[in-house]
PDB file of C-alpha atoms and ligand atoms in Angstrom:
ATOM      1  CA  MET A   1       0.000   0.000   0.000  1.00  0.00           C
ATOM      2  CA  LYS A   2       1.189   3.521  -0.822  1.00  0.00           C
ATOM      3  CA  LYS A   3       2.554   5.538   2.089  1.00  0.00           C
ATOM      4  CA  LEU A   4       0.667   8.712   2.970  1.00  0.00           C
ATOM      5  CA  ILE A   5       2.717  11.879   3.478  1.00  0.00           C
ATOM      6  CA  ILE A   6       0.852  14.849   4.934  1.00  0.00           C
ATOM      7  CA  ALA A   7       2.187  18.408   5.085  1.00  0.00           C
ATOM      8  CA  ASN A   8       0.861  20.390   8.031  1.00  0.00           C
ATOM      9  CA  TRP A   9       1.764  24.013   7.383  1.00  0.00           C
ATOM     10  CA  LYS A  10       0.291  25.107  10.747  1.00  0.00           C
ATOM     11  CA  CYS A  11      -0.086  28.940  10.929  1.00  0.00           C
ATOM     12  CA  ASN A  12       2.259  29.550   7.966  1.00  0.00           C
ATOM     13  CA  PRO A  13       3.186  31.263   5.648  1.00  0.00           C
ATOM     14  CA  ALA A  14       2.337  34.917   6.364  1.00  0.00           C
ATOM     15  CA  SER A  15       1.133  35.866   2.876  1.00  0.00           C
ATOM     16  CA  LEU A  16      -0.858  34.459  -0.019  1.00  0.00           C
ATOM     17  CA  LYS A  17       2.067  35.190  -2.329  1.00  0.00           C
ATOM     18  CA  GLU A  18       4.354  32.947  -0.266  1.00  0.00           C
ATOM     19  CA  ALA A  19       1.714  30.216  -0.162  1.00  0.00           C
ATOM     20  CA  GLN A  20       1.369  30.410  -3.954  1.00  0.00           C
ATOM     21  CA  ASN A  21       5.138  30.091  -4.370  1.00  0.00           C
ATOM     22  CA  MET A  22       5.212  27.048  -2.105  1.00  0.00           C
ATOM     23  CA  LEU A  23       2.358  25.367  -3.961  1.00  0.00           C
ATOM     24  CA  VAL A  24       3.837  26.090  -7.386  1.00  0.00           C
ATOM     25  CA  GLY A  25       7.224  24.763  -6.171  1.00  0.00           C
ATOM     26  CA  LEU A  26       5.595  21.604  -4.862  1.00  0.00           C
ATOM     27  CA  LYS A  27       3.704  21.038  -8.090  1.00  0.00           C
ATOM     28  CA  ALA A  28       6.841  21.535 -10.172  1.00  0.00           C
ATOM     29  CA  GLY A  29       8.978  19.226  -8.027  1.00  0.00           C
ATOM     30  CA  LEU A  30       6.744  16.156  -8.058  1.00  0.00           C
ATOM     31  CA  LYS A  31       8.057  13.603 -10.476  1.00  0.00           C
ATOM     32  CA  ASN A  32       7.540   9.826 -10.313  1.00  0.00           C
ATOM     33  CA  ASN A  33       6.220  10.284  -6.854  1.00  0.00           C
ATOM     34  CA  LYS A  34       5.398   7.017  -5.071  1.00  0.00           C
ATOM     35  CA  ALA A  35       3.444   8.348  -2.111  1.00  0.00           C
ATOM     36  CA  GLU A  36      -0.066   9.612  -1.545  1.00  0.00           C
ATOM     37  CA  LEU A  37       0.232  13.291  -0.698  1.00  0.00           C
ATOM     38  CA  VAL A  38      -1.908  15.719   1.270  1.00  0.00           C
ATOM     39  CA  VAL A  39      -1.180  19.398   1.872  1.00  0.00           C
ATOM     40  CA  CYS A  40      -2.880  21.145   4.790  1.00  0.00           C
ATOM     41  CA  PRO A  41      -2.436  24.924   4.516  1.00  0.00           C
ATOM     42  CA  PRO A  42      -4.317  27.454   6.678  1.00  0.00           C
ATOM     43  CA  PHE A  43      -8.026  27.868   5.743  1.00  0.00           C
ATOM     44  CA  VAL A  44      -7.402  31.118   3.860  1.00  0.00           C
ATOM     45  CA  TYR A  45      -5.112  29.421   1.325  1.00  0.00           C
ATOM     46  CA  LEU A  46      -7.263  26.335   0.649  1.00  0.00           C
ATOM     47  CA  THR A  47      -8.965  27.684  -2.471  1.00  0.00           C
ATOM     48  CA  GLU A  48      -5.639  28.678  -3.977  1.00  0.00           C
ATOM     49  CA  ALA A  49      -4.112  25.314  -3.034  1.00  0.00           C
ATOM     50  CA  ASN A  50      -6.906  23.490  -4.765  1.00  0.00           C
ATOM     51  CA  LYS A  51      -6.612  25.684  -7.843  1.00  0.00           C
ATOM     52  CA  ILE A  52      -2.846  25.216  -8.170  1.00  0.00           C
ATOM     53  CA  LEU A  53      -2.684  21.508  -7.338  1.00  0.00           C
ATOM     54  CA  LYS A  54      -5.807  20.421  -9.206  1.00  0.00           C
ATOM     55  CA  GLY A  55      -3.892  20.541 -12.466  1.00  0.00           C
ATOM     56  CA  ILE A  56      -1.738  17.535 -11.551  1.00  0.00           C
ATOM     57  CA  GLY A  57      -4.527  15.004 -11.621  1.00  0.00           C
ATOM     58  CA  GLY A  58      -5.288  14.607  -7.936  1.00  0.00           C
ATOM     59  CA  VAL A  59      -1.724  13.557  -7.035  1.00  0.00           C
ATOM     60  CA  VAL A  60      -1.867  15.951  -4.095  1.00  0.00           C
ATOM     61  CA  LYS A  61      -5.064  16.160  -2.048  1.00  0.00           C
ATOM     62  CA  ILE A  62      -6.020  19.138   0.056  1.00  0.00           C
ATOM     63  CA  GLY A  63      -6.550  18.979   3.812  1.00  0.00           C
ATOM     64  CA  ALA A  64      -7.611  21.427   6.507  1.00  0.00           C
ATOM     65  CA  GLN A  65      -6.020  21.716   9.947  1.00  0.00           C
ATOM     66  CA  ASN A  66      -9.242  21.913  11.937  1.00  0.00           C
ATOM     67  CA  CYS A  67     -12.986  22.504  11.603  1.00  0.00           C
ATOM     68  CA  PHE A  68     -16.151  22.937  13.636  1.00  0.00           C
ATOM     69  CA  TRP A  69     -18.657  20.195  14.444  1.00  0.00           C
ATOM     70  CA  GLU A  70     -21.796  21.936  13.167  1.00  0.00           C
ATOM     71  CA  THR A  71     -22.739  22.303   9.511  1.00  0.00           C
ATOM     72  CA  ALA A  72     -23.825  25.950   9.656  1.00  0.00           C
ATOM     73  CA  GLY A  73     -25.388  28.493  12.002  1.00  0.00           C
ATOM     74  CA  ALA A  74     -24.629  31.113  14.626  1.00  0.00           C
ATOM     75  CA  TYR A  75     -21.059  30.065  15.486  1.00  0.00           C
ATOM     76  CA  THR A  76     -18.908  33.147  15.000  1.00  0.00           C
ATOM     77  CA  GLY A  77     -15.465  32.439  13.668  1.00  0.00           C
ATOM     78  CA  GLU A  78     -16.017  28.748  12.947  1.00  0.00           C
ATOM     79  CA  ILE A  79     -15.561  26.856   9.664  1.00  0.00           C
ATOM     80  CA  SER A  80     -17.779  23.843   8.981  1.00  0.00           C
ATOM     81  CA  PRO A  81     -16.803  20.558   7.299  1.00  0.00           C
ATOM     82  CA  LEU A  82     -19.439  21.234   4.641  1.00  0.00           C
ATOM     83  CA  MET A  83     -17.717  24.499   3.684  1.00  0.00           C
ATOM     84  CA  LEU A  84     -14.405  22.656   3.454  1.00  0.00           C
ATOM     85  CA  LYS A  85     -15.908  19.966   1.261  1.00  0.00           C
ATOM     86  CA  ASP A  86     -17.243  22.649  -1.058  1.00  0.00           C
ATOM     87  CA  LEU A  87     -13.691  23.989  -1.473  1.00  0.00           C
ATOM     88  CA  GLY A  88     -12.380  20.581  -2.542  1.00  0.00           C
ATOM     89  CA  VAL A  89     -10.925  19.568   0.817  1.00  0.00           C
ATOM     90  CA  LYS A  90     -10.659  15.783   1.387  1.00  0.00           C
ATOM     91  CA  TYR A  91      -8.924  15.488   4.783  1.00  0.00           C
ATOM     92  CA  VAL A  92      -9.167  17.313   8.120  1.00  0.00           C
ATOM     93  CA  ILE A  93      -6.555  17.141  10.892  1.00  0.00           C
ATOM     94  CA  LEU A  94      -8.327  16.926  14.251  1.00  0.00           C
ATOM     95  CA  GLY A  95      -7.207  16.970  17.879  1.00  0.00           C
ATOM     96  CA  HIS A  96      -3.721  18.254  17.076  1.00  0.00           C
ATOM     97  CA  SER A  97      -1.788  18.754  20.312  1.00  0.00           C
ATOM     98  CA  GLU A  98      -1.238  22.434  19.509  1.00  0.00           C
ATOM     99  CA  ARG A  99      -5.013  22.909  19.522  1.00  0.00           C
ATOM    100  CA  VAL A 100      -5.223  21.046  22.813  1.00  0.00           C
ATOM    101  CA  THR A 101      -2.425  22.952  24.558  1.00  0.00           C
ATOM    102  CA  THR A 102      -2.832  26.404  22.958  1.00  0.00           C
ATOM    103  CA  ILE A 103      -6.569  26.639  22.337  1.00  0.00           C
ATOM    104  CA  GLY A 104      -7.805  24.312  25.088  1.00  0.00           C
ATOM    105  CA  GLU A 105      -9.623  21.787  22.899  1.00  0.00           C
ATOM    106  CA  THR A 106     -10.738  18.603  24.646  1.00  0.00           C
ATOM    107  CA  ASN A 107     -11.074  14.989  23.496  1.00  0.00           C
ATOM    108  CA  GLU A 108     -14.835  15.458  23.717  1.00  0.00           C
ATOM    109  CA  MET A 109     -14.649  18.300  21.203  1.00  0.00           C
ATOM    110  CA  THR A 110     -12.439  16.190  18.939  1.00  0.00           C
ATOM    111  CA  ALA A 111     -15.018  13.372  19.057  1.00  0.00           C
ATOM    112  CA  LYS A 112     -17.762  15.758  17.883  1.00  0.00           C
ATOM    113  CA  LYS A 113     -15.532  17.004  15.074  1.00  0.00           C
ATOM    114  CA  VAL A 114     -14.605  13.465  14.009  1.00  0.00           C
ATOM    115  CA  LYS A 115     -18.293  12.590  13.733  1.00  0.00           C
ATOM    116  CA  ALA A 116     -19.084  15.753  11.747  1.00  0.00           C
ATOM    117  CA  VAL A 117     -16.172  15.249   9.367  1.00  0.00           C
ATOM    118  CA  LEU A 118     -17.188  11.622   8.733  1.00  0.00           C
ATOM    119  CA  ASN A 119     -20.818  12.634   8.202  1.00  0.00           C
ATOM    120  CA  THR A 120     -19.657  15.104   5.563  1.00  0.00           C
ATOM    121  CA  GLY A 121     -17.739  12.407   3.716  1.00  0.00           C
ATOM    122  CA  LEU A 122     -14.272  13.754   4.521  1.00  0.00           C
ATOM    123  CA  THR A 123     -11.403  11.825   6.118  1.00  0.00           C
ATOM    124  CA  PRO A 124     -10.409  12.769   9.680  1.00  0.00           C
ATOM    125  CA  ILE A 125      -6.748  12.562  10.669  1.00  0.00           C
ATOM    126  CA  VAL A 126      -6.895  12.201  14.437  1.00  0.00           C
ATOM    127  CA  CYS A 127      -3.746  13.097  16.388  1.00  0.00           C
ATOM    128  CA  ILE A 128      -2.879  11.226  19.561  1.00  0.00           C
ATOM    129  CA  GLY A 129       0.171  11.596  21.783  1.00  0.00           C
ATOM    130  CA  GLU A 130       1.496  11.942  25.309  1.00  0.00           C
ATOM    131  CA  THR A 131       3.500  14.700  27.014  1.00  0.00           C
ATOM    132  CA  LEU A 132       7.076  14.244  28.210  1.00  0.00           C
ATOM    133  CA  GLN A 133       5.951  14.179  31.827  1.00  0.00           C
ATOM    134  CA  GLU A 134       3.410  11.443  31.069  1.00  0.00           C
ATOM    135  CA  ARG A 135       6.064   9.393  29.307  1.00  0.00           C
ATOM    136  CA  GLU A 136       8.572   9.837  32.123  1.00  0.00           C
ATOM    137  CA  GLN A 137       5.979   8.752  34.652  1.00  0.00           C
ATOM    138  CA  ALA A 138       5.260   5.617  32.594  1.00  0.00           C
ATOM    139  CA  GLU A 139       1.744   6.849  31.844  1.00  0.00           C
ATOM    140  CA  ALA A 140       2.085   7.033  28.055  1.00  0.00           C
ATOM    141  CA  PHE A 141       0.125   3.866  27.252  1.00  0.00           C
ATOM    142  CA  GLY A 142      -2.742   4.830  29.572  1.00  0.00           C
ATOM    143  CA  VAL A 143      -2.894   8.367  28.183  1.00  0.00           C
ATOM    144  CA  ILE A 144      -2.932   7.104  24.592  1.00  0.00           C
ATOM    145  CA  GLU A 145      -5.716   4.662  25.374  1.00  0.00           C
ATOM    146  CA  LYS A 146      -7.824   7.354  27.061  1.00  0.00           C
ATOM    147  CA  GLU A 147      -7.254   9.790  24.215  1.00  0.00           C
ATOM    148  CA  LEU A 148      -8.120   7.215  21.563  1.00  0.00           C
ATOM    149  CA  LYS A 149     -11.294   6.110  23.318  1.00  0.00           C
ATOM    150  CA  GLU A 150     -12.507   9.629  24.142  1.00  0.00           C
ATOM    151  CA  SER A 151     -11.801  11.134  20.745  1.00  0.00           C
ATOM    152  CA  THR A 152     -13.602   8.283  18.926  1.00  0.00           C
ATOM    153  CA  LYS A 153     -16.530   8.001  21.350  1.00  0.00           C
ATOM    154  CA  GLY A 154     -19.682   6.836  19.562  1.00  0.00           C
ATOM    155  CA  ILE A 155     -17.852   5.852  16.375  1.00  0.00           C
ATOM    156  CA  HIS A 156     -19.096   2.651  14.720  1.00  0.00           C
ATOM    157  CA  LYS A 157     -17.003  -0.062  13.104  1.00  0.00           C
ATOM    158  CA  LYS A 158     -17.787   1.160   9.583  1.00  0.00           C
ATOM    159  CA  GLU A 159     -16.711   4.675  10.552  1.00  0.00           C
ATOM    160  CA  ILE A 160     -13.525   3.802  12.426  1.00  0.00           C
ATOM    161  CA  GLU A 161     -12.126   2.229   9.261  1.00  0.00           C
ATOM    162  CA  LYS A 162     -12.338   5.622   7.559  1.00  0.00           C
ATOM    163  CA  ILE A 163     -10.291   7.409  10.218  1.00  0.00           C
ATOM    164  CA  ILE A 164      -6.541   7.876   9.937  1.00  0.00           C
ATOM    165  CA  PHE A 165      -4.643   8.202  13.217  1.00  0.00           C
ATOM    166  CA  ALA A 166      -1.373   9.999  13.767  1.00  0.00           C
ATOM    167  CA  TYR A 167       0.835   9.153  16.721  1.00  0.00           C
ATOM    168  CA  GLU A 168       2.362  12.497  17.634  1.00  0.00           C
ATOM    169  CA  PRO A 169       4.268  12.533  20.928  1.00  0.00           C
ATOM    170  CA  LEU A 170       4.068  16.111  22.204  1.00  0.00           C
ATOM    171  CA  TRP A 171       7.679  16.058  23.383  1.00  0.00           C
ATOM    172  CA  ALA A 172       8.958  15.348  19.868  1.00  0.00           C
ATOM    173  CA  ILE A 173       6.863  17.912  17.991  1.00  0.00           C
ATOM    174  CA  SER A 174       8.792  20.875  16.553  1.00  0.00           C
ATOM    175  CA  THR A 175      11.755  19.662  18.657  1.00  0.00           C
ATOM    176  CA  ASN A 176      11.016  22.387  21.173  1.00  0.00           C
ATOM    177  CA  GLN A 177      12.466  20.141  23.838  1.00  0.00           C
ATOM    178  CA  GLY A 178      15.264  18.849  21.635  1.00  0.00           C
ATOM    179  CA  LEU A 179      13.974  15.302  21.902  1.00  0.00           C
ATOM    180  CA  ILE A 180      13.543  12.775  19.126  1.00  0.00           C
ATOM    181  CA  CYS A 181      11.102   9.882  19.152  1.00  0.00           C
ATOM    182  CA  SER A 182      12.985   6.875  17.792  1.00  0.00           C
ATOM    183  CA  SER A 183      11.454   4.831  14.979  1.00  0.00           C
ATOM    184  CA  ASP A 184      11.207   1.920  17.442  1.00  0.00           C
ATOM    185  CA  ASP A 185       9.220   4.003  19.916  1.00  0.00           C
ATOM    186  CA  ALA A 186       6.965   5.272  17.118  1.00  0.00           C
ATOM    187  CA  LEU A 187       6.409   1.701  15.956  1.00  0.00           C
ATOM    188  CA  THR A 188       5.604   0.513  19.492  1.00  0.00           C
ATOM    189  CA  MET A 189       2.870   3.132  19.777  1.00  0.00           C
ATOM    190  CA  ALA A 190       1.521   2.475  16.281  1.00  0.00           C
ATOM    191  CA  LEU A 191       1.205  -1.219  17.145  1.00  0.00           C
ATOM    192  CA  TYR A 192      -0.363  -0.366  20.495  1.00  0.00           C
ATOM    193  CA  LEU A 193      -3.003   1.814  18.798  1.00  0.00           C
ATOM    194  CA  LYS A 194      -3.740  -1.009  16.345  1.00  0.00           C
ATOM    195  CA  LYS A 195      -4.087  -3.429  19.265  1.00  0.00           C
ATOM    196  CA  LEU A 196      -6.508  -1.116  21.107  1.00  0.00           C
ATOM    197  CA  ILE A 197      -8.622  -0.579  17.995  1.00  0.00           C
ATOM    198  CA  GLY A 198      -8.522  -4.330  17.382  1.00  0.00           C
ATOM    199  CA  GLU A 199      -9.841  -5.001  20.890  1.00  0.00           C
ATOM    200  CA  ILE A 200     -12.830  -2.723  20.317  1.00  0.00           C
ATOM    201  CA  TYR A 201     -13.625  -3.240  16.641  1.00  0.00           C
ATOM    202  CA  GLY A 202     -12.063  -6.610  15.816  1.00  0.00           C
ATOM    203  CA  ARG A 203      -8.526  -7.714  15.020  1.00  0.00           C
ATOM    204  CA  LYS A 204      -8.855  -7.236  11.267  1.00  0.00           C
ATOM    205  CA  THR A 205      -9.956  -3.642  11.700  1.00  0.00           C
ATOM    206  CA  GLY A 206      -7.044  -2.997  14.042  1.00  0.00           C
ATOM    207  CA  GLN A 207      -4.633  -4.428  11.509  1.00  0.00           C
ATOM    208  CA  ALA A 208      -6.093  -2.434   8.619  1.00  0.00           C
ATOM    209  CA  ILE A 209      -6.285   0.926  10.355  1.00  0.00           C
ATOM    210  CA  LYS A 210      -3.791   3.516   9.134  1.00  0.00           C
ATOM    211  CA  ILE A 211      -1.422   4.951  11.729  1.00  0.00           C
ATOM    212  CA  LEU A 212       0.938   7.762  10.772  1.00  0.00           C
ATOM    213  CA  TYR A 213       3.865   9.117  12.731  1.00  0.00           C
ATOM    214  CA  GLY A 214       4.460  12.832  13.288  1.00  0.00           C
ATOM    215  CA  GLY A 215       7.106  14.753  15.224  1.00  0.00           C
ATOM    216  CA  ASN A 216      10.305  16.298  13.916  1.00  0.00           C
ATOM    217  CA  ILE A 217      10.327  14.501  10.587  1.00  0.00           C
ATOM    218  CA  ASN A 218      13.061  15.646   8.221  1.00  0.00           C
ATOM    219  CA  LYS A 219      14.648  14.380   5.020  1.00  0.00           C
ATOM    220  CA  LYS A 220      17.270  12.432   6.967  1.00  0.00           C
ATOM    221  CA  ASN A 221      15.024  10.509   9.335  1.00  0.00           C
ATOM    222  CA  ALA A 222      11.815  10.071   7.268  1.00  0.00           C
ATOM    223  CA  LYS A 223      12.856   6.731   5.807  1.00  0.00           C
ATOM    224  CA  ASN A 224      13.473   5.146   9.232  1.00  0.00           C
ATOM    225  CA  TYR A 225       9.861   5.623  10.295  1.00  0.00           C
ATOM    226  CA  LEU A 226       8.484   4.262   7.030  1.00  0.00           C
ATOM    227  CA  GLU A 227      10.426   1.018   7.056  1.00  0.00           C
ATOM    228  CA  ASN A 228       7.824  -0.917   9.000  1.00  0.00           C
ATOM    229  CA  GLU A 229       4.488  -1.484   7.298  1.00  0.00           C
ATOM    230  CA  ALA A 230       2.636  -0.784  10.566  1.00  0.00           C
ATOM    231  CA  ILE A 231       3.429   2.903   9.986  1.00  0.00           C
ATOM    232  CA  SER A 232       1.330   4.001   7.014  1.00  0.00           C
ATOM    233  CA  GLY A 233       2.901   7.404   6.560  1.00  0.00           C
ATOM    234  CA  LEU A 234       4.057  10.680   8.075  1.00  0.00           C
ATOM    235  CA  LEU A 235       2.568  13.922   9.319  1.00  0.00           C
ATOM    236  CA  VAL A 236       5.211  16.538   8.606  1.00  0.00           C
ATOM    237  CA  GLY A 237       5.119  19.972  10.268  1.00  0.00           C
ATOM    238  CA  GLY A 238       8.118  22.319  10.169  1.00  0.00           C
ATOM    239  CA  ALA A 239       9.956  20.506   7.375  1.00  0.00           C
ATOM    240  CA  SER A 240       6.943  20.809   5.062  1.00  0.00           C
ATOM    241  CA  LEU A 241       7.409  24.593   4.903  1.00  0.00           C
ATOM    242  CA  ASN A 242      10.660  24.134   3.040  1.00  0.00           C
ATOM    243  CA  ILE A 243       9.429  22.710  -0.251  1.00  0.00           C
ATOM    244  CA  LYS A 244      12.832  21.324  -1.227  1.00  0.00           C
ATOM    245  CA  GLU A 245      13.073  19.466   2.068  1.00  0.00           C
ATOM    246  CA  PHE A 246       9.494  18.243   1.795  1.00  0.00           C
ATOM    247  CA  LEU A 247      10.137  16.934  -1.722  1.00  0.00           C
ATOM    248  CA  SER A 248      13.190  15.058  -0.382  1.00  0.00           C
ATOM    249  CA  ILE A 249      10.975  13.473   2.272  1.00  0.00           C
ATOM    250  CA  VAL A 250       8.496  12.446  -0.438  1.00  0.00           C
ATOM    251  CA  LYS A 251      11.336  11.016  -2.498  1.00  0.00           C
ATOM    252  CA  SER A 252      12.541   8.921   0.425  1.00  0.00           C
ATOM    253  CA  VAL A 253       9.350   6.863   0.237  1.00  0.00           C
TER     254      VAL A 253
HETATM  255  P1  LIG B 301       6.888  18.962  13.385  1.00  0.00           P
HETATM  256  O1  LIG B 301       5.308  18.961  13.605  1.00  0.00           O
HETATM  257  O2  LIG B 301       7.171  18.121  12.162  1.00  0.00           O
HETATM  258  O3  LIG B 301       7.245  20.404  13.169  1.00  0.00           O
HETATM  259  O4  LIG B 301       7.515  18.407  14.604  1.00  0.00           O
HETATM  260  C1  LIG B 301       4.539  17.812  13.395  1.00  0.00           C
HETATM  261  C2  LIG B 301       3.111  18.130  13.706  1.00  0.00           C
HETATM  262  O5  LIG B 301       2.844  18.914  14.622  1.00  0.00           O
HETATM  263  O6  LIG B 301       2.200  17.637  13.027  1.00  0.00           O
END
């Protein structure tokens, strides 16, 4: 199965012009690409992303970094999954740790968003990961289990198969603590998530579910994480802003 490489631009770049340059550079650099690709720019650049990338026959899909759980209504400042679908968006990142720690989102909110995104026919990419303190106190497995169960509360077997999960240990994201999650540790957690999903929805479902890894991916280490087939792809943050670097990551697949 093709590996899935997702670019999470976060709150970057600062101007439409820069976003256009990045998208044009990405489009131009993709040759004989062997991965499935998704680019998740900020909401305001989604239309432009779709316009620029559409021309290359759906090789790169468009994703959003968040959305609301209602379809429409009096919810100032929110963006609904239906609006995203109308723009050509196919994927939505949900429950990213930066939304949890900076904005205060809860697993309960993620669960509502997951449901809404599925109901709209889009694919949720649900992020799950523990903090450094939780890992050091040997609580990582318990935290992951709680997060998985709470953020997929009420999800049926047919729906769970449509969700993509990303193991993203908070301590390894953006290397703000200078720590790297080894490919062995990433694999352990990917297998653990598959086991948990298997216990709830059946072994086959657990085996088939896609688990990505995210946290300080760069062109040098990308290959290590992709070696094992239990890791279906990568969620790339910082390194995806440098198009040359991102293309090298894609090439390493
Ligand atoms: P990073 O971010 O690659 O910059 O560590 C990954 C993520 O937050 O998805």
